[in-house]
């Protein structure tokens, strides 16, 4: 599967999960729903691995990496994001989480020595500007309060932890750890860690039997987790987290388009202008000039070892 399909898959799926998550909120504590989501996704990935005859036994070092991936990307990231939305709107959450793009650029430089080219930096700036314009009407109506500041701090913390999870995935792939099994173990560890957090908070592990909850859980487990993270983390391995992170800027645009199509959202000029800026940033970040040399067009993870990438 080529990079364009992986990117489109990530953006379209994660752009639609916003609607599915709405049906998860209510009767079941958010942390408990996260446990159900990643326990189910992990079960599916383990089943697929057994069906395909993929190896599932790894050494202690690999399991430490899986546990780190689970803690960062499939546990704390989501716990903080859900808790942030208690205090702030989804629009503000989208804006703060879109900063993952810049965090990935920064962290890729720190952890892997990856220098982002001017196109990527300009594209990232356009993307974040586009998100700001896109949600400017909602942001203008937000009053600065302790609750808003708390929500923004939680959301930014979640974004930074998610970025560290991106780095953990890129490092794991550089070590030759395969995506499917890494996600299977990582999601299992993430579900376990989140279950411990939920238990410590005293949340009951109840089940909402409404079709809307069960269907949204199935969608989030299969598409939002198994397919979405499979595509995104594969993309990180191929083009680097500093460029793959642009998906976090693009999927709020998809969410708004779907809302306009199916929920009657009125299209404003700010949405059109914001989407255009995000699209322009997309082209700069993801479309490489033909005159670039073959060496510069190679996947960023190759810097961690070409042979390791092939084995992943």
PDB file of N, CA and C in Angstrom, residues 1-15 101 123 127 227-228 230-236 238-254 278-287:
ATOM      1  N   UNK A   1       0.844  -1.192   0.000  1.00  0.00           N
ATOM      2  CA  UNK A   1       0.000   0.000   0.000  1.00  0.00           C
ATOM      3  C   UNK A   1       0.886   1.251   0.000  1.00  0.00           C
ATOM      4  N   UNK A   2       0.642   2.143  -0.958  1.00  0.00           N
ATOM      5  CA  UNK A   2       1.518   3.308  -1.048  1.00  0.00           C
ATOM      6  C   UNK A   2       1.177   4.366   0.004  1.00  0.00           C
ATOM      7  N   UNK A   3       2.074   5.352   0.129  1.00  0.00           N
ATOM      8  CA  UNK A   3       1.945   6.346   1.192  1.00  0.00           C
ATOM      9  C   UNK A   3       0.690   7.194   1.063  1.00  0.00           C
ATOM     10  N   UNK A   4       0.294   7.506  -0.173  1.00  0.00           N
ATOM     11  CA  UNK A   4      -0.896   8.338  -0.367  1.00  0.00           C
ATOM     12  C   UNK A   4      -2.142   7.643   0.163  1.00  0.00           C
ATOM     13  N   UNK A   5      -2.248   6.337  -0.075  1.00  0.00           N
ATOM     14  CA  UNK A   5      -3.404   5.583   0.417  1.00  0.00           C
ATOM     15  C   UNK A   5      -3.368   5.486   1.936  1.00  0.00           C
ATOM     16  N   UNK A   6      -2.183   5.264   2.496  1.00  0.00           N
ATOM     17  CA  UNK A   6      -2.047   5.206   3.952  1.00  0.00           C
ATOM     18  C   UNK A   6      -2.466   6.529   4.586  1.00  0.00           C
ATOM     19  N   UNK A   7      -2.029   7.639   3.991  1.00  0.00           N
ATOM     20  CA  UNK A   7      -2.365   8.951   4.536  1.00  0.00           C
ATOM     21  C   UNK A   7      -3.859   9.219   4.425  1.00  0.00           C
ATOM     22  N   UNK A   8      -4.432   8.939   3.252  1.00  0.00           N
ATOM     23  CA  UNK A   8      -5.864   9.162   3.051  1.00  0.00           C
ATOM     24  C   UNK A   8      -6.685   8.294   4.000  1.00  0.00           C
ATOM     25  N   UNK A   9      -6.262   7.055   4.198  1.00  0.00           N
ATOM     26  CA  UNK A   9      -6.959   6.155   5.120  1.00  0.00           C
ATOM     27  C   UNK A   9      -6.944   6.712   6.534  1.00  0.00           C
ATOM     28  N   UNK A  10      -5.779   7.171   6.973  1.00  0.00           N
ATOM     29  CA  UNK A  10      -5.648   7.739   8.322  1.00  0.00           C
ATOM     30  C   UNK A  10      -6.560   8.948   8.502  1.00  0.00           C
ATOM     31  N   UNK A  11      -6.508   9.870   7.561  1.00  0.00           N
ATOM     32  CA  UNK A  11      -7.265  11.118   7.684  1.00  0.00           C
ATOM     33  C   UNK A  11      -8.773  10.863   7.642  1.00  0.00           C
ATOM     34  N   UNK A  12      -9.212  10.034   6.697  1.00  0.00           N
ATOM     35  CA  UNK A  12     -10.647   9.783   6.556  1.00  0.00           C
ATOM     36  C   UNK A  12     -11.213   9.038   7.760  1.00  0.00           C
ATOM     37  N   UNK A  13     -10.470   8.053   8.261  1.00  0.00           N
ATOM     38  CA  UNK A  13     -10.965   7.295   9.411  1.00  0.00           C
ATOM     39  C   UNK A  13     -10.971   8.157  10.661  1.00  0.00           C
ATOM     40  N   UNK A  14      -9.841   8.808  10.947  1.00  0.00           N
ATOM     41  CA  UNK A  14      -9.797   9.608  12.179  1.00  0.00           C
ATOM     42  C   UNK A  14     -10.674  10.847  12.091  1.00  0.00           C
ATOM     43  N   UNK A  15     -10.923  11.331  10.884  1.00  0.00           N
ATOM     44  CA  UNK A  15     -11.856  12.447  10.733  1.00  0.00           C
ATOM     45  C   UNK A  15     -13.284  12.049  11.066  1.00  0.00           C
ATOM     46  N   UNK A 101       1.824  18.211  15.234  1.00  0.00           N
ATOM     47  CA  UNK A 101       2.658  18.368  14.040  1.00  0.00           C
ATOM     48  C   UNK A 101       3.983  19.031  14.378  1.00  0.00           C
ATOM     49  N   UNK A 123       4.712  24.293   5.435  1.00  0.00           N
ATOM     50  CA  UNK A 123       3.459  23.539   5.393  1.00  0.00           C
ATOM     51  C   UNK A 123       2.856  23.374   6.767  1.00  0.00           C
ATOM     52  N   UNK A 127      -0.730  24.779   8.020  1.00  0.00           N
ATOM     53  CA  UNK A 127      -1.716  23.877   8.588  1.00  0.00           C
ATOM     54  C   UNK A 127      -2.280  24.385   9.900  1.00  0.00           C
ATOM     55  N   UNK A 227      -7.279  -0.326  11.997  1.00  0.00           N
ATOM     56  CA  UNK A 227      -6.949   0.182  10.656  1.00  0.00           C
ATOM     57  C   UNK A 227      -6.273   1.544  10.733  1.00  0.00           C
ATOM     58  N   UNK A 228      -6.860   2.457  11.515  1.00  0.00           N
ATOM     59  CA  UNK A 228      -6.340   3.822  11.581  1.00  0.00           C
ATOM     60  C   UNK A 228      -4.911   3.886  12.097  1.00  0.00           C
ATOM     61  N   UNK A 230      -2.859   1.375  12.365  1.00  0.00           N
ATOM     62  CA  UNK A 230      -1.996   0.586  11.489  1.00  0.00           C
ATOM     63  C   UNK A 230      -1.480   1.411  10.323  1.00  0.00           C
ATOM     64  N   UNK A 231      -2.387   2.187   9.703  1.00  0.00           N
ATOM     65  CA  UNK A 231      -1.996   3.028   8.573  1.00  0.00           C
ATOM     66  C   UNK A 231      -1.077   4.162   9.025  1.00  0.00           C
ATOM     67  N   UNK A 232      -1.449   4.828  10.121  1.00  0.00           N
ATOM     68  CA  UNK A 232      -0.675   5.991  10.572  1.00  0.00           C
ATOM     69  C   UNK A 232       0.730   5.613  11.025  1.00  0.00           C
ATOM     70  N   UNK A 233       0.850   4.568  11.818  1.00  0.00           N
ATOM     71  CA  UNK A 233       2.169   4.187  12.318  1.00  0.00           C
ATOM     72  C   UNK A 233       3.049   3.612  11.207  1.00  0.00           C
ATOM     73  N   UNK A 234       2.430   2.958  10.229  1.00  0.00           N
ATOM     74  CA  UNK A 234       3.196   2.525   9.060  1.00  0.00           C
ATOM     75  C   UNK A 234       3.738   3.739   8.313  1.00  0.00           C
ATOM     76  N   UNK A 235       2.894   4.766   8.205  1.00  0.00           N
ATOM     77  CA  UNK A 235       3.316   5.999   7.542  1.00  0.00           C
ATOM     78  C   UNK A 235       4.464   6.656   8.292  1.00  0.00           C
ATOM     79  N   UNK A 236       4.411   6.631   9.618  1.00  0.00           N
ATOM     80  CA  UNK A 236       5.513   7.176  10.419  1.00  0.00           C
ATOM     81  C   UNK A 236       6.811   6.453  10.090  1.00  0.00           C
ATOM     82  N   UNK A 238       7.624   5.071   7.354  1.00  0.00           N
ATOM     83  CA  UNK A 238       8.068   5.321   5.986  1.00  0.00           C
ATOM     84  C   UNK A 238       8.548   6.747   5.747  1.00  0.00           C
ATOM     85  N   UNK A 239       7.801   7.729   6.257  1.00  0.00           N
ATOM     86  CA  UNK A 239       8.157   9.122   5.941  1.00  0.00           C
ATOM     87  C   UNK A 239       8.563   9.922   7.171  1.00  0.00           C
ATOM     88  N   UNK A 240       8.511   9.293   8.334  1.00  0.00           N
ATOM     89  CA  UNK A 240       8.921   9.988   9.553  1.00  0.00           C
ATOM     90  C   UNK A 240       7.761  10.669  10.243  1.00  0.00           C
ATOM     91  N   UNK A 241       7.831  10.740  11.569  1.00  0.00           N
ATOM     92  CA  UNK A 241       6.760  11.345  12.353  1.00  0.00           C
ATOM     93  C   UNK A 241       6.604  12.834  12.067  1.00  0.00           C
ATOM     94  N   UNK A 242       7.694  13.497  11.669  1.00  0.00           N
ATOM     95  CA  UNK A 242       7.640  14.941  11.432  1.00  0.00           C
ATOM     96  C   UNK A 242       6.752  15.287  10.244  1.00  0.00           C
ATOM     97  N   UNK A 243       6.565  14.346   9.306  1.00  0.00           N
ATOM     98  CA  UNK A 243       5.673  14.593   8.174  1.00  0.00           C
ATOM     99  C   UNK A 243       4.332  13.881   8.329  1.00  0.00           C
ATOM    100  N   UNK A 244       4.357  12.668   8.859  1.00  0.00           N
ATOM    101  CA  UNK A 244       3.106  11.923   9.052  1.00  0.00           C
ATOM    102  C   UNK A 244       2.176  12.639  10.020  1.00  0.00           C
ATOM    103  N   UNK A 245       2.751  13.411  10.947  1.00  0.00           N
ATOM    104  CA  UNK A 245       1.949  14.123  11.931  1.00  0.00           C
ATOM    105  C   UNK A 245       0.976  15.122  11.328  1.00  0.00           C
ATOM    106  N   UNK A 246       1.140  15.433  10.047  1.00  0.00           N
ATOM    107  CA  UNK A 246       0.217  16.379   9.413  1.00  0.00           C
ATOM    108  C   UNK A 246      -1.207  15.838   9.395  1.00  0.00           C
ATOM    109  N   UNK A 247      -1.367  14.528   9.560  1.00  0.00           N
ATOM    110  CA  UNK A 247      -2.706  13.950   9.604  1.00  0.00           C
ATOM    111  C   UNK A 247      -3.536  14.559  10.730  1.00  0.00           C
ATOM    112  N   UNK A 248      -2.886  14.936  11.829  1.00  0.00           N
ATOM    113  CA  UNK A 248      -3.617  15.515  12.962  1.00  0.00           C
ATOM    114  C   UNK A 248      -4.199  16.879  12.624  1.00  0.00           C
ATOM    115  N   UNK A 249      -3.642  17.531  11.610  1.00  0.00           N
ATOM    116  CA  UNK A 249      -4.175  18.814  11.151  1.00  0.00           C
ATOM    117  C   UNK A 249      -5.300  18.599  10.154  1.00  0.00           C
ATOM    118  N   UNK A 250      -5.186  17.554   9.350  1.00  0.00           N
ATOM    119  CA  UNK A 250      -6.148  17.329   8.272  1.00  0.00           C
ATOM    120  C   UNK A 250      -7.459  16.715   8.734  1.00  0.00           C
ATOM    121  N   UNK A 251      -7.428  15.858   9.781  1.00  0.00           N
ATOM    122  CA  UNK A 251      -8.684  15.166  10.079  1.00  0.00           C
ATOM    123  C   UNK A 251      -9.768  16.039  10.691  1.00  0.00           C
ATOM    124  N   UNK A 252      -9.484  17.170  11.362  1.00  0.00           N
ATOM    125  CA  UNK A 252     -10.606  18.041  11.765  1.00  0.00           C
ATOM    126  C   UNK A 252     -11.362  18.611  10.568  1.00  0.00           C
ATOM    127  N   UNK A 253     -10.661  18.812   9.450  1.00  0.00           N
ATOM    128  CA  UNK A 253     -11.319  19.308   8.238  1.00  0.00           C
ATOM    129  C   UNK A 253     -12.319  18.274   7.739  1.00  0.00           C
ATOM    130  N   UNK A 254     -11.908  17.002   7.738  1.00  0.00           N
ATOM    131  CA  UNK A 254     -12.800  15.918   7.318  1.00  0.00           C
ATOM    132  C   UNK A 254     -14.024  15.873   8.232  1.00  0.00           C
ATOM    133  N   UNK A 278      -5.153  24.462   5.092  1.00  0.00           N
ATOM    134  CA  UNK A 278      -4.738  23.108   5.469  1.00  0.00           C
ATOM    135  C   UNK A 278      -4.362  22.304   4.231  1.00  0.00           C
ATOM    136  N   UNK A 279      -5.164  22.420   3.164  1.00  0.00           N
ATOM    137  CA  UNK A 279      -4.863  21.710   1.918  1.00  0.00           C
ATOM    138  C   UNK A 279      -3.534  22.173   1.339  1.00  0.00           C
ATOM    139  N   UNK A 280      -3.305  23.496   1.367  1.00  0.00           N
ATOM    140  CA  UNK A 280      -2.030  24.006   0.871  1.00  0.00           C
ATOM    141  C   UNK A 280      -0.860  23.467   1.668  1.00  0.00           C
ATOM    142  N   UNK A 281      -1.027  23.416   2.991  1.00  0.00           N
ATOM    143  CA  UNK A 281       0.017  22.836   3.832  1.00  0.00           C
ATOM    144  C   UNK A 281       0.235  21.374   3.536  1.00  0.00           C
ATOM    145  N   UNK A 282      -0.865  20.650   3.266  1.00  0.00           N
ATOM    146  CA  UNK A 282      -0.775  19.249   2.877  1.00  0.00           C
ATOM    147  C   UNK A 282       0.126  19.061   1.671  1.00  0.00           C
ATOM    148  N   UNK A 283      -0.102  19.880   0.663  1.00  0.00           N
ATOM    149  CA  UNK A 283       0.663  19.750  -0.579  1.00  0.00           C
ATOM    150  C   UNK A 283       2.145  20.007  -0.349  1.00  0.00           C
ATOM    151  N   UNK A 284       2.442  21.000   0.493  1.00  0.00           N
ATOM    152  CA  UNK A 284       3.847  21.310   0.770  1.00  0.00           C
ATOM    153  C   UNK A 284       4.538  20.199   1.555  1.00  0.00           C
ATOM    154  N   UNK A 285       3.833  19.643   2.541  1.00  0.00           N
ATOM    155  CA  UNK A 285       4.445  18.642   3.415  1.00  0.00           C
ATOM    156  C   UNK A 285       4.571  17.285   2.733  1.00  0.00           C
ATOM    157  N   UNK A 286       3.538  16.886   2.009  1.00  0.00           N
ATOM    158  CA  UNK A 286       3.472  15.507   1.539  1.00  0.00           C
ATOM    159  C   UNK A 286       3.889  15.299   0.091  1.00  0.00           C
ATOM    160  N   UNK A 287       3.769  16.329  -0.739  1.00  0.00           N
ATOM    161  CA  UNK A 287       4.138  16.187  -2.151  1.00  0.00           C
ATOM    162  C   UNK A 287       5.559  16.691  -2.340  1.00  0.00           C
TER     163      UNK A 287
END
